[in-house]
Amino acid sequence: TMVQEDADMQFLLNNLEGDLYVGLNHIQDLFLEEVHHMLEIAHFENEMLFSVYALMLILGWYFVVFRSARLGTLAEVTMAKGFVSYMPLHTMASSEISCITNMFKEVDHEAETLNEPAARPV
């Protein structure tokens, strides 16, 4: 090889009692330490990115699925109110009528508290 044929390289390799190999080993050790440090930083940043992604998925699921299901349930209550309004209440007992009206009063109160804006400090 060229390293073995070159006189100057042979001088450097054979003299100075192996200082060249020691120096190259130190350079290689420093390089490997720096690479290891950079990979640790990249791994940490990757974990943080994944954590943020997972958090966004969970929050997105909550706002899209859970909230839309809750609003759909309130729409079903409105349709049930419409159905009950067409019932012949004059054929029911007064206790049955009060049970039906109390149920819808509770649902109306819950819907109003959900739609109220947050209280502002004075």
mmCIF file of N, CA, C and O in Angstrom, residues 21-31:
data_model
loop_
_atom_site.group_PDB
_atom_site.id
_atom_site.type_symbol
_atom_site.label_atom_id
_atom_site.label_comp_id
_atom_site.label_asym_id
_atom_site.label_seq_id
_atom_site.Cartn_x
_atom_site.Cartn_y
_atom_site.Cartn_z
ATOM 1 N N TYR A 21 -0.035 6.491 16.809
ATOM 2 C CA TYR A 21 -1.166 5.603 17.097
ATOM 3 C C TYR A 21 -1.949 6.079 18.322
ATOM 4 O O TYR A 21 -3.182 6.026 18.361
ATOM 5 N N VAL A 22 -1.239 6.534 19.320
ATOM 6 C CA VAL A 22 -1.898 7.049 20.531
ATOM 7 C C VAL A 22 -2.738 8.276 20.179
ATOM 8 O O VAL A 22 -3.885 8.410 20.615
ATOM 9 N N GLY A 23 -2.171 9.179 19.389
ATOM 10 C CA GLY A 23 -2.907 10.376 18.972
ATOM 11 C C GLY A 23 -4.139 10.029 18.156
ATOM 12 O O GLY A 23 -5.215 10.601 18.358
ATOM 13 N N LEU A 24 -3.975 9.094 17.213
ATOM 14 C CA LEU A 24 -5.128 8.680 16.417
ATOM 15 C C LEU A 24 -6.192 8.004 17.278
ATOM 16 O O LEU A 24 -7.399 8.186 17.059
ATOM 17 N N ASN A 25 -5.771 7.234 18.270
ATOM 18 C CA ASN A 25 -6.733 6.601 19.183
ATOM 19 C C ASN A 25 -7.489 7.657 19.997
ATOM 20 O O ASN A 25 -8.694 7.524 20.223
ATOM 21 N N HIS A 26 -6.784 8.702 20.438
ATOM 22 C CA HIS A 26 -7.457 9.784 21.174
ATOM 23 C C HIS A 26 -8.467 10.505 20.279
ATOM 24 O O HIS A 26 -9.581 10.823 20.724
ATOM 25 N N ILE A 27 -8.069 10.775 19.052
ATOM 26 C CA ILE A 27 -8.985 11.439 18.114
ATOM 27 C C ILE A 27 -10.210 10.561 17.867
ATOM 28 O O ILE A 27 -11.356 11.033 17.868
ATOM 29 N N GLN A 28 -9.981 9.261 17.694
ATOM 30 C CA GLN A 28 -11.091 8.350 17.466
ATOM 31 C C GLN A 28 -11.998 8.279 18.700
ATOM 32 O O GLN A 28 -13.229 8.271 18.567
ATOM 33 N N ASP A 29 -11.433 8.248 19.889
ATOM 34 C CA ASP A 29 -12.233 8.225 21.115
ATOM 35 C C ASP A 29 -13.084 9.490 21.252
ATOM 36 O O ASP A 29 -14.278 9.421 21.600
ATOM 37 N N LEU A 30 -12.466 10.649 20.978
ATOM 38 C CA LEU A 30 -13.227 11.894 21.031
ATOM 39 C C LEU A 30 -14.352 11.907 20.009
ATOM 40 O O LEU A 30 -15.477 12.351 20.296
ATOM 41 N N PHE A 31 -14.068 11.435 18.812
ATOM 42 C CA PHE A 31 -15.076 11.384 17.760
ATOM 43 C C PHE A 31 -16.234 10.470 18.181
ATOM 44 O O PHE A 31 -17.407 10.834 18.028
#
